[in-house]
């Protein structure tokens, strides 16, 4: 038995009895360090299920406070948390769910100055943000550092999710540039079906668990597009681009300081 105490053998018994997980897999989950960028719509299910699964250390980056309009979808926060920092509300939720999990809160906005230091402490990064600036920043920093990361995004009835190995392709291979300011509706006015981030965030959490266990086939090389209205999933191939400025043949960006990241939306709306 890989160092699981009797309480852990009980808590994780449905993992431990699986051949694909077992005590070794559970020990790997307990040893893993995952950074979740955003404790909002996507971050809520990601944090909830990774904590329940016993991922031993969860870092949370978010600089927002809980607003009442978040509660329609951000299920780890409650009515009493309105006005509190999301990182504090998330930490309390996780402590109540699973005391095995160490939570590291980073009440800050992820930017080109702090991203390298933040991701250096973690094995896997989950992009649960809501804006293009943060998506490019996470992708660039993780790809330059070789850290695997999960990408998820939601809009009205639609969601998309994929996994990047950190070795390329990267998010810029999929979307070379952010859409021009104003081309995509402002985050606060776009609207999102409350249940949608639950589906996309749970797929992100599933991918993280598989990466830690080294089991199954991840979404690497595939963008999964979910239409909640028609209740359908589609796959779009994600191929490396030789002209990608980060992971291509002649990269123009060799450090995040060399790119510009601008965005006006909150990290986790
Ligand atoms: Zn790329």
Tab-separated table of C-alpha atoms in Angstrom, residues 15 19 36 43 52 58 79 84 87 110 119 122 164 166 175 184 223 225 234 237 252 262:
chain	number	residue	atom	x	y	z
A	15	UNK	CA	-10.412	4.706	-6.574
A	19	UNK	CA	-7.106	-1.398	-11.438
A	36	UNK	CA	-6.213	26.557	-11.157
A	43	UNK	CA	-12.847	26.897	-11.604
A	52	UNK	CA	-12.810	15.361	-3.832
A	58	UNK	CA	-4.410	22.980	-5.234
A	79	UNK	CA	-24.823	33.334	-0.491
A	84	UNK	CA	-15.531	37.778	0.190
A	87	UNK	CA	-9.841	32.468	-3.117
A	110	UNK	CA	-2.126	36.573	-13.243
A	119	UNK	CA	3.474	28.035	-12.584
A	122	UNK	CA	2.987	23.243	-10.071
A	164	UNK	CA	-2.058	20.857	-24.191
A	166	UNK	CA	3.245	21.900	-22.892
A	175	UNK	CA	-5.940	30.978	-32.245
A	184	UNK	CA	-16.447	39.490	-28.789
A	223	UNK	CA	-10.592	20.581	-29.328
A	225	UNK	CA	-16.750	21.674	-28.792
A	234	UNK	CA	-17.838	17.865	-31.985
A	237	UNK	CA	-8.206	18.721	-34.706
A	252	UNK	CA	9.248	35.168	-31.994
A	262	UNK	CA	-4.373	43.054	-22.641
